[in-house]
Coordinates of C-alpha atoms in Angstrom, one line a residue:
M165 CA 25.1 -34.2 43.9
L166 CA 24.1 -30.0 44.4
L167 CA 26.0 -27.8 46.1
T168 CA 25.3 -25.5 48.6
S169 CA 26.2 -21.9 48.1
R170 CA 28.5 -21.7 50.5
R171 CA 30.1 -24.6 49.7
L172 CA 30.1 -23.6 45.8
R173 CA 32.3 -20.3 46.4
A174 CA 34.3 -22.3 48.7
A175 CA 34.9 -25.0 45.8
L176 CA 35.3 -21.9 43.5
L177 CA 38.0 -20.2 45.8
A178 CA 40.2 -23.6 46.1
A179 CA 39.9 -24.4 42.6
A180 CA 41.1 -20.3 41.6
S181 CA 44.1 -20.8 44.6
A182 CA 45.5 -23.9 42.7
T183 CA 45.1 -22.5 39.7
L184 CA 46.9 -19.6 40.8
V185 CA 49.8 -22.3 43.0
A186 CA 50.1 -24.3 39.7
A187 CA 50.7 -20.7 37.8
A188 CA 53.3 -19.9 39.6
L189 CA 55.8 -23.2 40.0
P190 CA 58.0 -23.1 36.8
P191 CA 58.2 -25.8 34.7
P192 CA 58.7 -29.3 35.9
A193 CA 62.4 -29.9 35.8
P194 CA 65.0 -33.0 36.8
L195 CA 66.4 -32.8 40.2
G196 CA 69.4 -34.1 42.1
I197 CA 71.1 -34.1 45.8
G198 CA 73.6 -33.2 44.2
D199 CA 76.1 -35.9 44.5
A200 CA 79.3 -34.9 42.6
L201 CA 78.8 -38.2 40.4
F202 CA 75.3 -38.5 39.6
P203 CA 74.1 -34.3 40.4
Q204 CA 71.2 -35.5 39.1
L205 CA 70.1 -38.6 41.1
G206 CA 67.6 -38.4 44.0
N207 CA 65.5 -36.2 44.7
P208 CA 65.3 -33.5 47.5
G209 CA 62.7 -32.5 50.2
Y210 CA 61.9 -36.2 51.4
D211 CA 62.8 -39.4 52.8
V212 CA 61.2 -42.5 51.7
L213 CA 60.6 -45.3 54.5
T214 CA 59.3 -47.8 52.6
Y215 CA 58.6 -49.2 49.2
D216 CA 55.6 -52.0 48.2
I217 CA 56.5 -52.7 44.6
A218 CA 53.8 -55.2 42.6
L219 CA 54.7 -56.7 39.3
I220 CA 53.1 -59.4 36.8
Y221 CA 54.9 -61.5 34.6
G222 CA 53.8 -63.0 31.8
G223 CA 56.2 -65.3 30.8
S224 CA 58.3 -63.7 28.5
N225 CA 61.0 -61.6 29.4
T226 CA 61.1 -59.0 26.6
E227 CA 57.2 -57.1 27.4
P228 CA 57.0 -55.2 29.8
L229 CA 55.6 -56.2 33.3
D230 CA 52.7 -54.1 34.6
A231 CA 54.0 -52.6 37.9
V232 CA 52.3 -50.7 41.1
T233 CA 55.1 -48.9 43.2
R234 CA 53.8 -47.9 46.8
I235 CA 56.3 -45.3 48.6
R236 CA 55.8 -43.9 52.2
A237 CA 58.0 -41.1 52.1
R238 CA 58.2 -38.4 55.3
A239 CA 58.3 -34.5 53.7
T240 CA 61.5 -33.0 55.4
E241 CA 60.4 -29.2 53.2
R242 CA 56.8 -28.2 51.7
L243 CA 56.3 -29.6 49.0
D244 CA 54.3 -28.3 45.5
R245 CA 56.1 -31.3 43.5
I246 CA 58.0 -34.5 44.3
N247 CA 59.8 -35.7 41.7
L248 CA 60.8 -39.6 41.7
D249 CA 63.7 -41.4 39.6
F250 CA 61.9 -42.7 36.9
T251 CA 62.6 -43.8 32.8
H252 CA 62.0 -46.4 30.6
G253 CA 58.5 -47.3 31.8
T254 CA 55.0 -45.9 30.9
V255 CA 53.4 -44.2 34.2
R256 CA 49.5 -44.4 33.6
T257 CA 48.3 -42.9 37.0
V258 CA 49.7 -41.7 40.1
E259 CA 47.9 -40.7 43.3
V260 CA 49.2 -38.7 46.9
N261 CA 48.1 -39.0 49.7
G262 CA 44.5 -41.1 48.0
H263 CA 43.9 -38.2 45.7
P264 CA 44.9 -38.4 41.9
A265 CA 47.9 -36.1 41.2
T266 CA 49.0 -34.5 37.5
F267 CA 52.4 -35.9 36.1
R268 CA 55.1 -35.3 33.6
S269 CA 58.4 -36.8 32.5
A270 CA 61.1 -34.1 32.6
G271 CA 64.6 -36.3 32.1
E272 CA 65.2 -39.2 34.0
D273 CA 62.1 -37.8 36.6
L274 CA 58.7 -38.1 37.4
V275 CA 57.5 -34.9 38.4
V276 CA 54.4 -35.3 40.5
E277 CA 52.0 -32.4 41.3
P278 CA 49.9 -33.5 44.1
D279 CA 46.0 -31.7 44.5
A280 CA 47.5 -30.1 47.7
A281 CA 50.7 -29.1 48.6
V282 CA 52.8 -31.4 51.5
A283 CA 53.2 -29.8 54.7
A284 CA 57.1 -30.3 55.9
G285 CA 57.5 -33.1 58.5
S286 CA 54.1 -34.7 57.8
R287 CA 53.9 -38.4 55.6
M288 CA 53.1 -39.1 52.5
N289 CA 51.7 -42.0 50.3
I290 CA 52.5 -42.1 46.7
T291 CA 51.3 -44.9 44.0
V292 CA 51.9 -45.1 40.7
T293 CA 50.6 -47.3 38.5
H294 CA 53.1 -48.1 35.4
T295 CA 54.9 -50.5 33.6
S296 CA 58.3 -52.1 33.8
D297 CA 60.1 -52.5 30.6
P298 CA 62.8 -55.2 30.9
S299 CA 64.3 -53.8 27.1
G300 CA 67.3 -51.8 26.2
P301 CA 70.6 -52.7 26.4
P302 CA 72.2 -54.8 29.5
T303 CA 74.9 -52.5 29.4
A304 CA 71.9 -49.8 30.8
G305 CA 71.1 -52.0 34.1
G306 CA 67.8 -52.1 35.6
W307 CA 66.7 -55.7 34.3
V308 CA 69.2 -58.5 33.1
R309 CA 66.8 -61.0 30.8
T310 CA 68.4 -64.4 31.6
G311 CA 67.9 -67.9 29.5
D312 CA 64.9 -68.5 31.5
G313 CA 63.2 -65.0 32.9
L314 CA 64.8 -61.5 34.1
A315 CA 66.6 -60.7 37.4
M316 CA 67.6 -56.8 38.5
A317 CA 71.8 -55.3 38.3
N318 CA 70.6 -51.5 39.3
Q319 CA 74.1 -50.4 40.6
A320 CA 74.9 -47.8 40.0
D321 CA 71.9 -45.7 39.2
A322 CA 69.9 -48.1 37.3
A323 CA 66.8 -48.7 39.9
H324 CA 64.8 -46.0 38.3
R325 CA 64.8 -48.1 35.1
V326 CA 62.8 -50.4 37.0
F327 CA 60.7 -48.7 39.6
P328 CA 59.8 -45.1 40.5
S329 CA 62.3 -44.0 43.6
N330 CA 64.7 -41.8 45.5
D331 CA 67.2 -44.0 43.5
H332 CA 71.1 -42.8 45.7
P333 CA 71.8 -44.6 48.1
A334 CA 71.7 -41.9 51.0
D335 CA 67.9 -42.5 51.4
K336 CA 67.6 -46.2 52.6
A337 CA 64.6 -48.0 53.2
Y338 CA 61.9 -51.0 53.8
F339 CA 61.2 -53.1 50.6
T340 CA 57.8 -55.3 49.8
F341 CA 57.9 -57.6 47.1
R342 CA 54.7 -58.8 45.3
V343 CA 55.7 -60.7 42.2
T344 CA 53.0 -62.4 40.2
A345 CA 54.1 -64.9 37.9
P346 CA 53.6 -68.5 36.0
N347 CA 53.1 -71.4 38.3
D348 CA 56.1 -72.6 36.1
Y349 CA 58.3 -70.1 37.1
T350 CA 60.3 -69.4 40.6
V351 CA 60.0 -65.3 42.3
V352 CA 63.0 -64.8 45.0
A353 CA 63.6 -61.5 46.2
N354 CA 65.5 -59.9 49.1
G355 CA 64.6 -60.3 52.7
V356 CA 62.7 -63.2 53.9
R357 CA 59.1 -65.0 51.8
T358 CA 56.2 -64.1 53.7
A359 CA 53.2 -65.4 50.8
K360 CA 53.3 -67.6 48.1
T361 CA 49.3 -67.8 46.9
R362 CA 48.9 -70.0 44.0
R363 CA 45.4 -68.6 41.9
G364 CA 44.5 -70.3 38.5
S365 CA 47.1 -70.7 35.7
A366 CA 49.5 -67.7 38.2
T367 CA 51.3 -67.6 41.7
T368 CA 52.1 -64.6 44.3
W369 CA 54.7 -64.3 45.8
A370 CA 55.8 -61.7 48.7
Y371 CA 58.7 -60.6 50.2
R372 CA 60.0 -58.2 52.7
T373 CA 63.5 -56.9 54.0
R374 CA 63.9 -56.8 57.8
H375 CA 66.4 -53.7 57.2
P376 CA 66.6 -51.1 55.6
M377 CA 67.6 -51.3 52.0
A378 CA 69.8 -48.8 48.9
T379 CA 67.7 -49.1 45.7
E380 CA 70.8 -50.0 43.6
L381 CA 70.6 -53.2 45.7
A382 CA 67.4 -54.5 45.0
Q383 CA 66.5 -57.8 43.7
V384 CA 64.0 -59.7 41.8
S385 CA 64.5 -63.2 40.4
I386 CA 61.8 -64.9 38.1
G387 CA 62.9 -67.6 36.5
R388 CA 62.9 -72.1 36.4
S389 CA 65.1 -71.7 39.3
A390 CA 66.1 -74.3 42.1
V391 CA 65.8 -72.9 45.7
V392 CA 68.6 -74.7 47.6
K393 CA 68.4 -74.3 51.4
R394 CA 70.8 -74.9 54.0
L395 CA 72.1 -73.2 57.7
G396 CA 75.1 -71.0 58.0
P397 CA 76.9 -69.9 61.0
G398 CA 73.8 -69.6 64.4
G399 CA 71.5 -70.9 62.4
L400 CA 71.5 -68.5 59.6
P401 CA 68.9 -68.9 56.4
V402 CA 71.1 -69.4 53.5
R403 CA 68.9 -70.2 50.6
D404 CA 70.8 -69.9 46.4
V405 CA 69.2 -69.8 43.8
V406 CA 70.3 -71.3 40.7
P407 CA 68.7 -72.5 37.4
A408 CA 66.9 -75.7 38.1
A409 CA 68.8 -77.5 35.4
D410 CA 72.4 -76.7 37.1
R411 CA 71.0 -77.2 40.9
E412 CA 73.6 -81.0 41.1
Q413 CA 76.6 -79.3 39.2
L414 CA 76.5 -76.3 41.1
E415 CA 76.2 -78.1 44.7
P416 CA 79.7 -77.7 45.6
W417 CA 80.1 -74.3 45.1
L418 CA 76.7 -73.7 46.8
R419 CA 77.8 -75.7 49.9
K420 CA 80.7 -73.5 50.4
T421 CA 78.8 -70.5 51.2
P422 CA 78.3 -71.1 55.3
A423 CA 82.3 -71.5 55.8
H424 CA 82.7 -67.9 53.7
L425 CA 79.9 -66.9 56.5
E426 CA 81.8 -67.8 59.0
W427 CA 85.0 -66.8 57.9
M428 CA 83.8 -62.9 57.3
E429 CA 82.1 -63.3 61.3
Q430 CA 85.4 -63.9 62.4
K431 CA 86.8 -60.9 61.0
V432 CA 84.0 -57.8 61.4
G433 CA 81.6 -60.0 63.4
R434 CA 77.8 -61.0 63.1
Y435 CA 76.6 -61.4 59.5
P436 CA 74.2 -58.1 59.2
F437 CA 71.1 -58.9 57.6
E438 CA 68.4 -61.8 58.0
T439 CA 69.4 -64.5 55.4
Y440 CA 72.1 -64.9 52.2
G441 CA 72.8 -66.9 49.5
V442 CA 73.6 -66.9 45.9
L443 CA 71.8 -65.9 42.6
I444 CA 73.3 -67.5 40.1
A445 CA 71.4 -66.4 36.7
D446 CA 71.8 -67.6 33.2
A447 CA 73.2 -64.7 31.8
T448 CA 76.3 -62.5 31.2
T449 CA 76.8 -59.7 32.5
G450 CA 80.6 -58.8 33.1
F451 CA 80.1 -58.2 36.6
E452 CA 79.0 -59.9 40.1
L453 CA 76.6 -57.8 42.5
E454 CA 75.8 -57.8 46.1
T455 CA 72.3 -57.5 46.1
Q456 CA 71.0 -57.6 49.8
T457 CA 70.7 -60.6 51.0
L458 CA 70.9 -62.2 47.7
S459 CA 74.3 -61.8 45.9
L460 CA 74.2 -62.0 42.2
F461 CA 76.5 -63.9 39.9
E462 CA 76.6 -64.7 36.2
R463 CA 77.3 -68.1 35.3
S464 CA 79.4 -67.0 32.7
L465 CA 82.6 -64.4 33.2
F466 CA 84.7 -63.2 30.6
E467 CA 82.4 -65.7 28.2
R468 CA 83.5 -68.7 30.4
S469 CA 81.8 -70.3 32.9
L470 CA 82.7 -69.2 36.8
F471 CA 81.2 -72.0 38.0
T472 CA 80.4 -75.4 35.2
T473 CA 83.4 -76.5 34.1
T474 CA 85.5 -73.0 35.5
P475 CA 89.0 -72.6 34.0
F476 CA 89.3 -71.2 37.0
P477 CA 91.2 -72.2 40.2
E478 CA 89.2 -73.2 43.0
W479 CA 90.7 -70.2 45.4
Y480 CA 90.1 -67.4 42.9
V481 CA 86.0 -68.2 42.5
D482 CA 85.7 -68.9 46.3
S483 CA 87.7 -65.1 47.3
V484 CA 85.1 -63.6 44.2
M485 CA 82.0 -65.1 46.4
V486 CA 83.4 -63.4 49.3
H487 CA 84.4 -60.2 47.9
E488 CA 80.7 -60.1 47.6
L489 CA 79.9 -61.3 50.4
A490 CA 81.9 -58.9 52.0
H491 CA 79.6 -56.2 50.2
Q492 CA 77.0 -57.5 53.0
W493 CA 78.8 -55.5 55.5
F494 CA 80.9 -53.1 53.5
G495 CA 78.4 -51.0 51.0
N496 CA 75.1 -52.8 52.1
S497 CA 74.2 -52.6 55.7
V498 CA 77.0 -49.7 55.6
S499 CA 76.1 -47.7 52.5
P500 CA 78.3 -44.6 50.8
R501 CA 76.6 -41.2 51.6
S502 CA 77.5 -40.3 48.0
W503 CA 78.9 -42.1 45.0
S504 CA 82.7 -41.0 45.8
D505 CA 82.4 -42.8 49.2
L506 CA 82.3 -45.8 46.5
W507 CA 85.8 -46.5 47.8
L508 CA 84.6 -48.0 51.2
N509 CA 82.7 -50.8 49.5
E510 CA 84.9 -51.9 46.5
G511 CA 88.1 -51.4 48.7
H512 CA 87.0 -53.7 51.5
A513 CA 85.4 -56.1 49.4
T514 CA 88.8 -56.0 47.5
W515 CA 90.8 -56.2 51.1
Y516 CA 88.5 -59.0 52.4
E517 CA 89.1 -61.0 49.0
A518 CA 92.3 -60.5 49.4
L519 CA 92.9 -61.2 52.8
Y520 CA 90.8 -64.6 51.8
A521 CA 93.4 -65.8 49.1
E522 CA 96.1 -65.3 51.6
E523 CA 94.5 -67.2 54.4
K524 CA 93.0 -69.9 53.0
A525 CA 95.4 -70.3 49.6
Q526 CA 98.7 -68.7 50.2
R527 CA 98.2 -66.1 48.1
P528 CA 100.6 -63.7 49.6
M529 CA 98.5 -59.9 50.2
A530 CA 101.9 -57.5 50.0
T531 CA 102.3 -59.7 46.4
R532 CA 98.9 -58.3 45.6
M533 CA 99.3 -54.8 47.2
R534 CA 102.5 -54.2 45.6
A535 CA 102.0 -55.3 42.1
A536 CA 98.7 -52.5 42.4
Y537 CA 100.9 -50.0 44.0
E538 CA 102.9 -50.2 40.9
R539 CA 100.0 -49.1 39.1
S540 CA 98.1 -47.1 41.2
D541 CA 99.4 -43.8 39.9
Q542 CA 98.5 -44.6 36.5
W543 CA 95.4 -45.9 37.7
R544 CA 95.0 -42.5 39.8
T545 CA 95.5 -40.6 36.6
D546 CA 93.0 -42.8 34.4
G547 CA 89.6 -42.4 36.9
G548 CA 91.3 -40.2 40.0
P549 CA 92.3 -40.9 43.6
P550 CA 90.3 -43.6 45.1
A551 CA 87.9 -40.9 47.0
A552 CA 87.5 -38.5 44.4
P553 CA 87.1 -40.9 41.0
K554 CA 86.2 -39.3 37.3
R555 CA 82.9 -38.9 36.7
P556 CA 81.5 -41.8 34.3
V557 CA 81.7 -42.3 30.8
P558 CA 78.1 -40.7 29.5
G559 CA 76.1 -43.7 29.0
Q560 CA 78.7 -45.7 30.3
K561 CA 78.0 -45.8 34.2
I562 CA 79.4 -48.9 35.0
S563 CA 82.6 -47.2 34.1
L564 CA 82.6 -45.7 37.5
F565 CA 84.5 -49.3 38.7
R566 CA 87.4 -49.0 37.5
P567 CA 90.9 -50.3 38.7
V568 CA 91.7 -47.6 41.3
V569 CA 88.1 -48.0 43.4
Y570 CA 88.8 -52.0 43.4
D571 CA 93.2 -52.6 44.4
G572 CA 93.0 -48.7 44.2
S573 CA 90.8 -48.4 47.2
A574 CA 92.4 -51.9 48.7
L575 CA 96.0 -50.4 48.8
V576 CA 94.7 -47.8 50.8
L577 CA 93.5 -50.0 53.9
Y578 CA 96.8 -51.9 53.7
A579 CA 98.7 -48.6 54.1
L580 CA 96.2 -47.7 56.8
R581 CA 97.0 -51.2 59.0
Q582 CA 100.5 -50.8 57.8
T583 CA 100.5 -46.8 60.3
I584 CA 97.9 -48.2 62.5
G585 CA 99.1 -51.3 63.0
T586 CA 96.8 -54.1 63.0
D587 CA 94.9 -54.6 66.3
A588 CA 93.8 -51.2 65.9
F589 CA 92.5 -51.8 62.2
R590 CA 91.0 -55.1 63.1
Q591 CA 89.0 -53.0 65.8
L592 CA 88.2 -50.1 62.9
E593 CA 86.6 -52.7 60.7
R594 CA 84.4 -54.2 63.7
D595 CA 83.3 -51.0 64.9
W596 CA 82.7 -49.2 61.2
V597 CA 80.3 -52.1 61.0
R598 CA 79.0 -51.9 64.0
E599 CA 78.2 -47.9 64.7
Y600 CA 77.1 -47.2 61.1
R601 CA 75.1 -50.9 60.5
D602 CA 71.6 -50.0 58.4
A603 CA 73.0 -46.2 57.7
A604 CA 74.5 -44.3 55.3
A605 CA 78.1 -43.1 56.2
T606 CA 81.0 -41.1 54.2
T607 CA 84.5 -40.7 54.0
A608 CA 85.0 -38.6 56.6
D609 CA 83.1 -40.8 59.4
F610 CA 85.8 -43.5 58.3
A611 CA 88.3 -41.2 59.0
A612 CA 87.2 -40.1 62.1
L613 CA 86.5 -43.2 63.7
A614 CA 90.2 -44.7 62.1
S615 CA 91.7 -41.7 64.2
R616 CA 89.9 -41.6 66.7
I617 CA 91.3 -46.0 67.5
A618 CA 94.6 -44.5 66.3
G619 CA 94.6 -42.5 69.3
R620 CA 95.9 -39.8 66.8
D621 CA 94.8 -37.0 63.8
L622 CA 95.3 -39.2 60.8
S623 CA 93.4 -36.6 58.3
A624 CA 97.3 -35.9 56.8
F625 CA 97.4 -39.9 56.0
F626 CA 93.9 -39.8 54.5
D627 CA 94.1 -36.3 52.4
A628 CA 97.3 -38.0 50.9
W629 CA 95.8 -41.7 50.3
L630 CA 92.7 -40.8 49.9
Y631 CA 92.5 -37.6 46.9
A632 CA 96.5 -36.7 45.8
K633 CA 97.1 -37.3 42.4
R634 CA 100.2 -39.3 43.0
T635 CA 100.6 -42.8 45.4
P636 CA 102.3 -41.6 48.8
P637 CA 105.2 -43.7 49.9
M638 CA 103.6 -46.9 51.6
P639 CA 104.7 -47.5 55.5
G640 CA 107.3 -50.0 56.1
H641 CA 108.1 -50.7 52.4
P642 CA 110.3 -47.1 51.3
D643 CA 111.9 -50.1 48.3
W644 CA 108.1 -50.1 46.7
H645 CA 107.7 -47.5 43.7
S646 CA 105.5 -46.6 40.9
T647 CA 106.4 -48.1 37.5
A648 CA 103.7 -44.9 36.0
P649 CA 105.5 -42.3 34.1
T650 CA 106.8 -39.3 35.8
P651 CA 104.5 -36.5 35.2
P652 CA 106.1 -33.2 33.2
V653 CA 106.6 -30.8 35.3
G654 CA 103.3 -28.3 35.5
G655 CA 101.6 -31.7 34.1

């Protein structure tokens, strides 16, 4: 097509302007939102509204999957460039608002330059065609290779090893997954299934969340799995995903979930999502994970079976299951605004794990908390205080999950209950998950709500219990003492 002279001049001027803008931009660099523990995690300048992630699994869990990630977002400032978190995959093309965009990698960021700047307040649609690579050490996170396929374990900062994203829990969004796999595989993902389409030798499965979700909680299971369905409290759909060969052996554990749900609802109110279930993966990960609506469990724990021929007492396995269920309220529905707020996730999940063991197996909460108190000073020395944890060991992000964020943080909740009383504490728990449902919240938010319910300023309590190097005296238990060595003067 030939251009008129007027159109030609306009095109040349636009090209010259774009060249000048490009020349003025600094070199691409990884950005972050300033998280104290993961400084380059997340990206400024936009708010993700939805992810639509399409994956093609060919039957090998060592080969990269072909993928397309579509992101719908709102720009919160003018964007000449758009940084996405993404690594461990090959990017083939990027489009912004339907137009091809240039892109480069910088650190663990994918830096995209659209053909025109995105105005503040405007919507933008980003489409990235890429691969999603399941290779690499299991400790890196992202895809977990199972005995019959794949699952995801993205906490804390590994979702961007699977798909391009704004990989920080402060930016929650709605998700759609469309996964194509050979017909003899079953695919399950977060949320509810919206479609299942078979074409020839492959089937495409579609799932969608009805509530916003943090990237670290995304889950896609691909395997020769059985999906066991039942109803929970109030008719809640419960679906468990297990290796098909183990379905009957695992059933005694699976049928416990409705009662676990009922117990948690009695404590903190209605379950916050559209479905729940457990995903028992044929893998040894060293952890369990509260992926939203479908908690990930390994078949083995510490090289021993957690669910089959288990050496663990029944009450212990039950309490582990309740721990991950409790996260659906604490950590999933109410997400941490920063990773330093992690104590709110793990402290609460540990609290309800211990409370369940107390009520159902006569394992006194006070006994566990006294043991935690004795170790608390050492945990603070090793890992930092509960709300100011030390940064993870480089290359070992899972090292963030130290005892201080589990029993050390549940100890804070025990001290809080001792301080404000049982009735106020119960009200705080229910109000917390109701007021911040589907949102991200901070330690300061929790402290403010506790103060309001208690009817007095609790700032001094939270400053001491969450940030001090030494554990304060436990209210009501003057006989509790630390067994950690006393640091030298000036130490």
